[in-house]
Amino acid sequence: LIKRRFPTGNQIFTVFLTILFPITFWSVLNFSRELPSYLLRMKIWEIVGVFSYTQVFACFESLLFLVVLILIAGLLPQQVFLKYFITQATLIGLLASIWIIPLHYKDQILAIYPKFENSWTKASWLGIFIVLVIGISFLFRRYSGLEKAFRTFIDKLAVVSMLYLIVDFTSLFIILARNLIIALS
Amino acid sequence: MSHHLSRREFLKTLGVSSLALSGLIKSSQMTLQDDQLTSQKPPNILLLVFDALSAQDVSLYGFPRQTTPNLDQASRRATVYHRHYSGGNFTTSGTASLLTGVYPWTHRAINLQGQTTDHFTDYNLFSLLPEEYYCFAYTHNTLAYILLEQFRGHIEELLKISDLALYSDILVDKLPLADYTTALEAELLLLKNDFSINSSLFLSKLDQSRRLRKSIQLNQVYRQEFPRGLPNCRTGEQPGALCFTLESTINWLQNKIKQQTQPFFGYVHVLPPHAPYNTRKEFVGRFNGGWEPPVKPAHFFGEENRAKTLSRQRRQYDETIAYVDSEFGRLLSFLDQNQFLQNTCLVVTSDHGEMLERGISGHNNPVLYEPIIHTPLVVFYPGQDQHQDIYEPTSAVDVLPTLLQFAGASLPGGLEGQVLPGSHQNASSEKNNVYVVEAKSSPKQGPLKKATFSLVQERYKLIYYTGYPGFDEVYEMYDLQNDPEEMDNIYSPTNASAKNLKDQLDAKLAQIR
């Protein structure tokens, strides 16, 4: 039953890599914004430490997101989600990543659009997201060329994300080393 | 005529000289120590820091609003330092000066969330006290905690911020990490970035809404007591669920003191009256309709047309000071009842002040006006029963040498402070130049190119801004005796007093650079 209801390991790994990309990219981007202030007051080994924690956290965040997508795949009818797991899950992951960015700029947006925090605005924002996911999914089914192009994009994204994954593993090693060194000293 | 020493004569001379030298050292040590101290156990030391408490808003120092009736009354048997200054204008630099006895240009904890240079890891108030002292510390303030973490090796008991909070949102407190400070730094960047954007794309939003929910929940529970919300440890704009009450911190401190082996050194750094100004019910609106502060023109670093908002914020700030004072009063009653003040040196001070004028609010700015650097210093020396006023300028860097002398420790070299006058210890008779340094935007290692410096000497105060775009190489000078509100900038390159102060500051900066 589990095999039938849930995606295969390969599918899961591909989707994980595509989710890892925006989450890690955001993390690196914001780390680089803070870097000048770190350079003012921290040593390189400490900066490497902070970076490592953020990268491992990004990996953990991607895993959590992946779990949610797998659960959705298990709950929704196979024909709707599981059959197209890689494209559907990646689409949701990428679109959600774009959709959440304005929430990080809440203060700036509120300054020019005070209704941003209204329930109605929030509902509309979520509504547009759902409509877009459904709409794009429909287009993929209708035009197989489009889906094929998206799959090619996913494959390329997964390759780039492999680099992130290597960074994540290195980061995990650095965290362990830092904790071990401090604990022993 | 030359005289050659024989080997025997040489050894004899050497023996006599070393005996004389050791006698000299011993006698000089004896004069340093109070007879009373040599015969008894050294006194306990309790250093109580109220974050962002400006002396300008303390009624003990003549503020028209009665913000500190308990402190006013208690000061009848304490030494009140009327012109005391912090080392910096925010927690990191101010606290580090207090704990290291040197100015920010030396300890280099000058940036937000910064730590001092490695040298001070083993050279601070905790490490310099005699071994017999049991050191414990607690703070609500993340920035102060980051510093205490650096000194952890010399603190027998360092509580985490969350230990005394009603609810903690700090994730790393729950993880078994030895690399605590770096992990905390990463958590602040990922989930609780007060000054910029969170690094976690999704979970930061979940964490934020969880904190907001918890904060609302707790505030509902305590709404009767704290109508504006509970005091909380988040010092930025984000909602915080690291809520606490000052009452619980004082309760903990009372229990701690009661059970603690003596002598002890307790460093307790509480966040109120720091923003958010969430005071207890009975103080809300206490200063409505009374005295109002003079309106001052907006500073280059301030915003225009904020006078009304700042005036309201200052009222709320003063109401929070009244809350702090009531809890201080409760602590003092406890200390009195248990006769702790007979053998305890209680120091009440702050890490920096608070600015709510000239279009500027808070202390995250480059200015060094009195509200932000003039901090209270009230010391209850062991067994003191008379009031004493000290009007000479003193600095946060003077606290460490004073406490070390009380503890019977010798003063190490390299200190920039001197023993406080009025402490009945070996107080220095030298004229004290007091400096304050603000250099958040300068590198920890390297020259302080973007910074503000202040020099207080007798009645005059010189402020020097350097490296700020549009406000570079600017000097201000005030006569604090005739113009305590710093309304009239009397700086002029031709003014003899100004030239004298500028030359002294230049010489000092040349020395530290």
XYZ file of C-alpha atoms in Angstrom:
698
model
C 0.000 0.000 0.000
C 2.811 2.344 0.944
C 4.565 1.709 -2.368
C 1.379 2.463 -4.260
C 0.419 5.568 -2.256
C 3.826 7.224 -1.997
C 6.487 8.313 -4.523
C 9.628 6.288 -5.200
C 13.005 7.072 -3.661
C 14.305 8.541 -6.917
C 11.320 10.831 -7.239
C 11.649 11.933 -3.636
C 15.358 12.680 -4.046
C 14.790 14.741 -7.212
C 12.054 16.778 -5.544
C 14.214 17.232 -2.445
C 16.983 18.684 -4.614
C 14.623 21.090 -6.365
C 13.220 22.306 -3.041
C 16.682 22.599 -1.583
C 17.585 25.088 -4.297
C 15.328 28.072 -3.393
C 15.607 27.475 0.337
C 19.397 27.350 0.259
C 19.613 30.186 -2.240
C 17.569 32.412 0.104
C 19.705 31.375 3.027
C 22.970 32.138 1.215
C 21.578 35.434 -0.073
C 20.661 36.648 3.408
C 23.850 35.348 4.896
C 25.785 37.391 2.345
C 23.782 40.469 3.384
C 24.920 39.986 6.965
C 28.469 39.086 5.989
C 29.816 42.669 6.171
C 28.634 42.941 9.775
C 30.163 39.540 10.590
C 33.438 40.596 9.028
C 33.422 43.608 11.334
C 33.294 41.590 14.497
C 33.933 37.868 13.949
C 36.811 35.614 13.087
C 36.716 33.606 9.856
C 36.237 30.304 11.710
C 33.237 31.764 13.544
C 31.755 33.072 10.293
C 32.243 29.631 8.762
C 30.436 28.239 11.810
C 27.423 30.546 11.410
C 27.291 29.756 7.685
C 27.405 26.027 8.413
C 24.509 26.219 10.866
C 22.416 28.139 8.340
C 23.161 25.611 5.599
C 22.314 22.604 7.733
C 19.145 24.389 8.806
C 18.262 25.010 5.133
C 18.696 21.298 4.479
C 16.449 20.482 7.444
C 13.863 23.003 6.228
C 13.902 21.393 2.763
C 13.385 17.973 4.330
C 10.389 19.228 6.295
C 8.895 20.745 3.156
C 9.492 17.469 1.369
C 7.662 15.551 4.093
C 4.643 17.821 3.612
C 4.677 17.160 -0.146
C 4.955 13.407 0.381
C 2.002 13.530 2.739
C 0.005 15.482 0.161
C 0.916 12.811 -2.404
C -0.324 10.148 -0.008
C -3.597 11.925 0.693
C -4.616 13.147 -2.759
C -5.862 10.793 -5.493
C -2.944 9.227 -7.394
C -4.130 10.616 -10.729
C -4.029 14.148 -9.358
C -0.665 14.290 -7.622
C 1.346 11.072 -7.305
C 1.358 10.295 -11.013
C 2.991 13.664 -11.703
C 4.846 13.863 -8.394
C 8.107 15.389 -9.633
C 6.542 18.181 -11.680
C 3.685 18.845 -9.257
C 5.798 18.849 -6.099
C 8.522 20.958 -7.715
C 5.947 23.399 -9.023
C 4.466 23.806 -5.548
C 7.914 24.110 -3.966
C 9.166 26.768 -6.363
C 5.949 28.731 -6.468
C 5.601 28.661 -2.665
C 9.173 29.932 -2.382
C 8.344 32.898 -4.567
C 4.991 33.433 -2.863
C 6.440 33.650 0.637
C 9.087 36.255 -0.196
C 6.731 39.262 0.167
C 6.066 38.189 3.757
C 9.735 38.807 4.462
C 9.331 42.373 3.247
C 6.154 42.962 5.219
C 7.247 46.269 6.755
C 8.355 47.736 3.440
C 5.152 46.602 1.707
C 2.969 47.872 4.548
C 4.543 51.295 4.117
C 3.221 51.510 0.548
C 0.199 49.200 0.837
C -1.325 49.326 4.352
C -3.963 46.695 3.503
C -1.283 44.038 3.147
C -2.090 42.548 6.552
C -5.859 42.346 5.952
C -7.363 38.860 6.043
C -8.868 39.537 2.631
C -5.468 40.337 1.137
C -3.987 37.220 2.704
C -6.836 35.046 1.412
C -6.470 36.541 -2.073
C -2.723 35.931 -1.974
C -3.288 32.284 -1.071
C -6.121 31.999 -3.604
C -3.925 33.236 -6.451
C -1.276 30.700 -5.407
C -3.742 27.808 -5.556
C -5.197 28.990 -8.870
C -1.681 29.268 -10.312
C -0.725 25.753 -9.163
C -3.901 24.287 -10.603
C -3.646 26.392 -13.779
C -0.018 25.530 -14.498
C -0.657 21.855 -13.692
C -3.513 21.925 -16.199
C -1.225 23.459 -18.816
C 1.350 20.721 -18.199
C -1.269 18.028 -18.808
C -2.659 19.816 -21.823
C 0.708 20.547 -23.435
C 3.180 17.722 -22.899
C 5.956 19.819 -24.494
C 5.580 22.295 -21.698
C 5.850 19.590 -19.067
C 8.883 18.165 -20.867
C 10.571 21.557 -20.806
C 9.794 21.860 -17.108
C 11.286 18.392 -16.478
C 14.450 19.405 -18.295
C 14.576 22.492 -16.057
C 14.070 20.287 -12.984
C 16.938 18.015 -14.007
C 19.280 20.973 -14.416
C 18.139 22.448 -11.106
C 18.772 19.110 -9.405
C 22.343 19.069 -10.709
C 22.986 22.565 -9.324
C 21.377 21.547 -6.045
C 23.774 18.647 -5.761
C 26.437 21.282 -5.152
C 24.332 22.685 -2.338
C 23.990 19.210 -0.933
C 27.760 18.822 -0.851
C 27.969 22.176 0.960
C 25.322 20.947 3.427
C 27.263 17.790 4.217
C 30.471 19.771 4.644
C 28.564 22.155 6.915
C 27.333 19.296 9.031
C 30.883 18.074 9.389
C 32.039 21.584 10.377
C 29.295 21.841 13.022
C 30.299 18.524 14.514
C 33.958 19.535 14.468
C 33.261 22.900 16.108
C 31.196 21.346 18.873
C 33.734 18.630 19.450
C 36.645 21.062 19.592
C 34.825 23.360 22.035
C 33.595 20.479 24.188
C 37.093 19.007 24.406
C 38.738 22.335 25.160
C 87.404 55.658 42.668
C 86.150 52.352 41.566
C 85.279 49.632 44.026
C 84.939 46.030 42.876
C 82.565 43.839 44.877
C 83.816 40.458 45.966
C 81.521 37.458 45.317
C 80.631 37.307 49.063
C 79.863 41.058 49.197
C 77.748 40.797 46.075
C 75.673 37.909 47.467
C 75.244 39.735 50.787
C 74.079 42.895 49.054
C 71.714 40.847 46.922
C 70.251 39.133 49.999
C 69.734 42.398 51.864
C 68.201 44.049 48.780
C 65.762 41.223 48.155
C 64.728 41.219 51.816
C 64.190 44.971 51.670
C 62.276 44.610 48.416
C 59.981 41.893 49.734
C 59.349 43.976 52.868
C 58.538 46.951 50.708
C 56.094 44.940 48.616
C 54.423 43.516 51.723
C 54.056 46.905 53.339
C 52.661 48.417 50.168
C 50.146 45.579 49.967
C 49.122 46.235 53.538
C 48.440 49.853 52.786
C 46.275 48.840 49.873
C 44.073 46.701 51.992
C 41.652 47.862 54.594
C 42.411 46.421 58.040
C 38.808 45.347 58.335
C 39.006 43.386 55.127
C 42.156 41.527 56.061
C 40.604 40.345 59.297
C 37.285 39.287 57.770
C 36.013 37.419 54.795
C 35.920 39.651 51.718
C 32.485 41.171 51.108
C 29.951 39.767 48.707
C 29.504 41.772 45.553
C 26.203 42.234 43.807
C 26.319 44.145 40.543
C 22.809 45.044 39.493
C 22.491 46.433 35.976
C 19.226 47.918 34.739
C 19.441 47.978 30.972
C 19.035 51.353 29.242
C 18.423 53.252 32.472
C 19.303 56.868 31.868
C 20.307 58.954 34.881
C 18.518 61.849 33.206
C 15.182 60.157 33.989
C 15.983 59.107 37.546
C 14.446 61.315 40.217
C 17.433 60.680 42.465
C 19.391 62.836 40.014
C 16.811 65.612 40.013
C 14.434 64.426 37.289
C 11.075 66.177 37.874
C 9.036 62.956 37.549
C 9.200 60.823 40.684
C 10.462 57.747 38.881
C 12.634 56.230 41.637
C 11.205 56.893 45.119
C 12.740 53.688 46.514
C 16.188 54.417 45.175
C 15.900 58.021 46.412
C 15.126 56.802 49.907
C 17.700 54.025 49.926
C 20.427 56.394 48.766
C 20.463 57.942 52.260
C 22.936 55.250 53.146
C 24.676 54.939 49.813
C 27.222 56.720 47.691
C 25.602 58.481 44.765
C 27.770 59.233 41.750
C 26.141 62.187 40.055
C 28.248 62.346 36.917
C 28.693 58.736 35.987
C 29.074 57.658 32.364
C 28.758 54.389 30.503
C 31.586 53.145 28.298
C 29.437 52.987 25.175
C 25.925 53.784 24.050
C 24.500 50.276 23.729
C 24.583 46.983 25.612
C 27.613 45.277 24.095
C 30.095 48.110 24.460
C 28.644 49.399 27.744
C 28.545 46.014 29.457
C 31.991 45.050 28.224
C 33.477 48.241 29.709
C 31.812 47.479 33.018
C 33.182 43.938 33.073
C 36.675 44.579 31.731
C 37.590 47.979 33.167
C 38.650 49.303 29.781
C 37.038 51.476 27.118
C 35.479 50.048 23.943
C 38.516 51.064 21.863
C 40.501 48.576 23.940
C 38.081 45.692 24.615
C 36.665 45.976 21.080
C 33.185 44.690 21.846
C 31.966 47.540 19.694
C 29.552 45.841 17.280
C 26.038 44.546 17.796
C 26.238 40.978 19.125
C 29.994 41.377 19.405
C 32.440 40.004 21.936
C 35.688 41.412 23.269
C 39.087 40.431 21.907
C 40.440 37.070 23.113
C 42.654 38.729 25.706
C 39.612 39.600 27.833
C 38.270 36.051 27.888
C 40.579 35.523 30.849
C 40.832 39.137 31.927
C 37.513 40.320 33.279
C 35.755 40.937 36.554
C 34.872 37.251 36.948
C 38.414 36.028 36.339
C 40.195 38.733 38.315
C 38.298 38.223 41.553
C 40.001 35.995 44.115
C 39.349 32.265 43.679
C 37.221 32.093 46.837
C 34.452 34.090 45.140
C 31.554 32.089 43.782
C 30.440 33.848 40.594
C 26.923 33.665 39.232
C 25.323 35.658 36.455
C 22.025 36.175 34.751
C 20.794 38.528 32.065
C 17.631 38.971 30.024
C 19.592 40.679 27.274
C 20.879 38.587 24.353
C 23.764 40.977 23.687
C 24.883 40.859 27.314
C 24.478 37.090 27.317
C 26.792 36.764 24.301
C 29.447 38.595 26.331
C 28.856 36.467 29.434
C 29.248 33.359 27.279
C 32.739 34.566 26.448
C 33.543 34.812 30.173
C 31.769 31.534 30.989
C 35.022 29.805 31.956
C 35.197 32.007 35.065
C 31.510 31.998 36.012
C 30.506 29.091 38.224
C 26.841 29.513 37.397
C 25.663 31.215 34.230
C 21.941 30.923 33.715
C 20.513 30.967 30.228
C 18.089 33.752 29.326
C 15.286 31.237 29.045
C 15.880 29.890 32.566
C 13.909 32.732 34.118
C 11.542 33.437 31.255
C 7.853 32.563 31.318
C 8.285 31.097 27.881
C 11.371 30.791 25.730
C 11.544 30.931 21.966
C 15.281 30.279 21.799
C 15.797 27.035 19.944
C 19.482 26.524 20.712
C 18.736 26.514 24.448
C 17.027 23.195 23.859
C 19.891 21.646 21.907
C 22.962 20.040 23.472
C 25.464 22.299 21.724
C 28.895 23.177 23.028
C 29.231 25.762 20.274
C 26.452 27.836 21.812
C 27.329 31.399 20.790
C 27.807 30.631 17.102
C 24.640 28.545 17.041
C 22.724 31.376 18.725
C 24.130 33.793 16.175
C 22.886 31.499 13.400
C 19.466 31.197 15.030
C 19.124 34.964 15.225
C 20.023 35.201 11.538
C 17.723 32.363 10.523
C 14.656 32.987 12.620
C 14.883 36.111 14.730
C 16.685 38.706 12.708
C 15.630 41.964 14.310
C 17.674 44.169 12.083
C 17.239 42.581 8.673
C 15.492 39.714 6.860
C 15.337 36.187 8.225
C 17.536 33.655 6.482
C 15.037 30.854 6.772
C 12.514 31.079 3.949
C 9.581 29.150 5.422
C 10.280 28.146 9.007
C 11.039 31.713 10.095
C 7.460 32.633 9.220
C 6.107 29.657 11.144
C 8.372 30.485 14.066
C 7.264 34.098 13.963
C 3.577 33.228 14.011
C 4.179 30.684 16.803
C 5.946 33.344 18.850
C 3.224 35.857 18.147
C 0.554 33.348 19.178
C 2.381 32.464 22.365
C 3.015 36.103 23.107
C -0.689 36.930 22.681
C -1.597 33.953 24.863
C 0.758 34.996 27.667
C -0.252 38.616 27.430
C -3.881 37.554 27.804
C -3.015 35.692 30.988
C -1.137 38.660 32.424
C -3.370 41.377 30.967
C -4.600 42.540 34.357
C -1.085 43.064 35.675
C 0.568 44.220 32.451
C -1.993 46.015 30.268
C 0.613 46.965 27.640
C 1.928 43.410 27.452
C 4.585 41.533 29.367
C 8.184 42.688 29.390
C 10.032 40.594 26.845
C 13.563 39.963 25.783
C 13.175 40.766 22.123
C 14.727 44.156 21.687
C 13.794 44.648 18.046
C 10.605 44.972 16.092
C 9.697 41.310 15.789
C 7.090 39.833 18.106
C 8.688 38.118 21.030
C 7.578 35.259 23.202
C 10.608 35.312 25.467
C 8.478 37.002 28.091
C 9.307 37.431 31.743
C 8.344 39.451 34.759
C 10.869 41.402 36.743
C 9.182 40.036 39.857
C 10.239 36.479 39.055
C 13.831 37.584 38.415
C 13.989 39.409 41.740
C 12.427 36.400 43.483
C 15.074 34.151 41.959
C 17.811 36.561 43.046
C 16.513 36.636 46.621
C 16.511 32.856 46.817
C 19.901 32.684 45.206
C 21.452 35.115 47.684
C 19.876 33.325 50.619
C 21.257 29.951 49.640
C 24.562 31.093 48.239
C 27.873 30.311 49.923
C 29.850 33.444 50.690
C 31.683 35.369 49.421
C 29.872 35.579 46.124
C 29.847 37.834 43.125
C 26.483 38.124 41.432
C 26.077 39.876 38.107
C 22.401 40.434 37.387
C 21.538 42.395 34.270
C 17.805 42.875 33.843
C 16.266 44.237 30.677
C 13.703 46.768 32.024
C 13.461 49.711 31.583
C 14.695 48.863 28.065
C 12.019 48.933 25.336
C 9.341 47.620 25.027
C 8.184 49.854 27.855
C 5.740 47.305 29.258
C 5.224 48.474 32.776
C 2.987 47.080 35.508
C -0.611 48.256 35.801
C -0.166 50.651 38.735
C 2.446 52.652 36.822
C 0.522 53.031 33.559
C -0.413 56.684 33.107
C 1.374 57.713 36.307
C 3.068 60.698 34.668
C 0.220 61.851 32.442
C -0.501 65.546 32.593
C 2.537 66.497 34.665
C 5.959 67.724 33.682
C 6.812 67.591 29.975
C 10.370 67.520 28.597
C 11.680 70.505 26.641
C 11.358 70.118 22.888
C 14.747 69.992 21.199
C 15.446 70.440 17.490
C 15.889 67.222 15.479
C 19.474 66.055 15.177
C 21.148 65.169 11.887
C 20.615 61.479 12.807
C 17.041 62.064 13.985
C 13.716 62.509 12.239
C 11.726 65.709 12.057
C 8.282 66.080 13.652
C 8.600 63.286 16.172
C 8.408 65.413 19.302
C 4.893 64.267 20.231
C 5.645 60.564 19.740
C 8.914 60.842 21.629
C 7.244 62.671 24.480
C 4.684 59.837 24.780
C 7.428 57.199 24.581
C 9.396 58.986 27.260
C 6.371 58.971 29.569
C 6.067 55.223 29.031
C 9.800 54.803 29.586
C 9.527 56.719 32.860
C 6.601 54.539 33.905
C 8.809 51.509 33.279
C 11.559 53.041 35.427
C 8.993 53.372 38.225
C 8.248 49.640 37.840
C 11.953 48.815 37.999
C 12.305 51.001 41.075
C 9.451 49.254 42.875
C 11.116 45.879 42.309
C 14.448 47.304 43.372
C 12.737 48.481 46.555
C 11.508 44.955 47.178
C 14.999 43.542 46.708
C 16.475 46.141 49.029
C 13.938 45.319 51.765
C 14.957 41.685 51.473
C 18.657 42.567 51.703
C 17.944 44.749 54.735
C 15.830 42.168 56.501
C 18.556 39.584 56.104
C 21.305 42.095 56.913
C 23.098 41.324 53.684
C 24.186 44.913 53.185
C 26.509 44.647 56.177
C 28.869 42.469 54.197
C 27.762 43.068 50.631
C 28.838 45.722 48.201
C 25.717 46.464 46.166
C 26.288 48.358 42.934
C 23.310 49.702 41.026
C 24.029 50.971 37.551
C 23.217 50.654 33.874
C 25.005 49.660 30.692
C 23.869 52.804 28.837
C 20.979 55.247 28.772
C 18.080 55.903 26.453
C 17.468 58.708 23.982
C 13.950 60.001 23.474
C 14.518 63.470 22.100
C 15.958 65.348 19.101
C 13.980 63.080 16.768
C 15.878 60.026 18.020
C 14.422 57.106 19.912
C 16.299 54.292 21.641
C 20.044 53.887 21.595
C 20.820 52.300 18.253
C 22.277 55.509 16.873
C 25.622 57.335 16.752
C 24.901 60.141 19.253
C 26.408 60.546 22.711
C 24.162 63.059 24.419
C 23.591 62.902 28.154
C 20.376 60.820 28.074
C 22.218 58.005 26.319
C 25.511 57.973 28.258
C 24.804 59.530 31.657
C 23.926 56.483 33.714
C 23.137 56.060 37.395
C 25.737 54.699 39.760
C 24.671 54.136 43.337
C 26.948 52.049 45.505
C 26.017 50.625 48.876
C 29.445 49.975 50.306
C 29.456 47.214 52.952
C 27.996 48.520 56.195
C 27.579 52.058 54.871
C 25.020 54.041 56.859
C 25.699 57.596 55.675
C 24.797 59.320 52.441
C 27.626 60.442 50.220
C 27.503 62.507 47.017
C 30.258 62.366 44.438
C 30.211 65.045 41.748
C 33.447 64.196 39.941
C 32.978 62.561 36.538
C 33.285 58.770 36.788
C 33.068 55.995 34.254
C 31.854 52.416 33.948
C 35.510 51.419 33.609
C 36.056 52.550 37.218
C 33.707 49.913 38.617
C 36.032 46.941 38.039
C 39.106 48.328 39.879
C 36.892 49.451 42.763
C 35.290 46.048 43.177
C 38.622 44.260 42.848
C 40.033 46.350 45.665
C 37.030 45.584 47.833
C 37.519 41.907 47.149
C 41.135 42.185 48.203
C 42.492 41.429 44.754
C 45.440 43.262 43.334
C 44.827 45.532 40.371
C 46.258 44.184 37.144
C 48.014 46.371 34.630
C 46.281 47.709 31.581
C 43.183 49.030 33.298
C 41.807 52.300 31.977
C 39.610 52.954 34.973
C 40.565 54.018 38.443
C 39.197 53.264 41.889
C 36.037 55.271 42.434
C 36.292 58.285 44.684
C 34.328 57.877 47.888
C 34.952 54.142 48.030
C 37.335 54.525 51.012
C 39.759 52.349 49.111
C 42.859 53.576 47.368
C 40.918 56.077 45.288
C 42.955 57.955 42.755
C 43.351 61.670 43.246
C 44.067 62.208 39.568
C 41.680 64.321 37.502
C 39.504 61.842 35.690
C 38.995 62.223 31.958
C 35.919 60.230 31.077
C 35.496 58.886 27.565
C 32.542 57.294 25.835
C 32.924 55.463 22.543
C 30.389 54.539 19.879
C 31.747 52.529 16.949
C 29.097 50.000 15.905
C 29.999 50.398 12.235
C 33.734 50.086 12.664
C 35.570 46.778 12.418
C 36.432 44.917 15.600
C 40.042 44.703 14.453
C 41.266 47.884 12.819
C 40.958 51.619 13.099
C 37.727 53.238 14.337
C 37.053 55.249 11.210
C 33.304 55.617 11.623
C 32.713 56.506 15.241
C 31.639 59.023 17.839
C 33.747 59.901 20.845
C 32.903 61.895 23.886
C 35.240 63.382 26.440
C 33.903 64.711 29.728
C 36.201 66.785 31.837
C 34.983 68.835 34.750
C 32.047 70.952 33.527
C 32.682 70.488 29.821
C 31.838 67.773 27.378
C 33.230 67.416 23.885
C 31.575 65.200 21.265
C 33.410 64.265 18.086
C 31.760 62.559 15.105
C 33.959 61.031 12.434
C 33.353 59.044 9.274
C 29.569 59.497 8.963
C 28.520 60.478 5.457
C 27.260 64.048 5.664
C 28.332 64.380 9.294
C 32.068 63.925 9.244
C 34.614 65.667 11.469
C 31.910 67.412 13.467
C 32.547 68.686 16.987
C 30.077 69.723 19.634
C 30.837 71.095 23.057
C 28.563 71.728 25.993
C 28.919 73.382 29.356
C 27.067 70.797 31.431
C 27.005 73.001 34.481
C 25.120 75.879 32.837
C 23.471 73.886 30.080
C 22.621 70.375 31.360
C 20.110 69.847 28.526
C 22.881 70.375 25.937
C 20.938 72.961 23.988
C 23.781 75.363 23.223
C 26.729 73.996 21.255
C 29.620 76.226 22.324
C 32.295 74.515 20.252
C 34.569 76.861 18.393
C 38.142 76.131 17.265
C 39.198 79.438 18.799
C 37.657 78.728 22.199
C 40.507 77.906 24.601
C 38.547 75.260 26.545
C 37.411 73.645 23.307
C 40.941 73.600 21.941
C 42.242 72.090 25.159
C 39.636 69.304 25.133
C 40.112 68.652 21.422
C 43.885 68.387 21.876
C 43.396 65.893 24.707
C 40.947 63.823 22.687
C 43.224 63.925 19.624
C 46.162 62.786 21.742
C 44.113 59.935 23.187
C 42.878 58.853 19.755
C 46.405 58.972 18.358
C 47.459 56.761 21.255
C 44.736 54.162 20.733
C 45.033 54.153 16.957
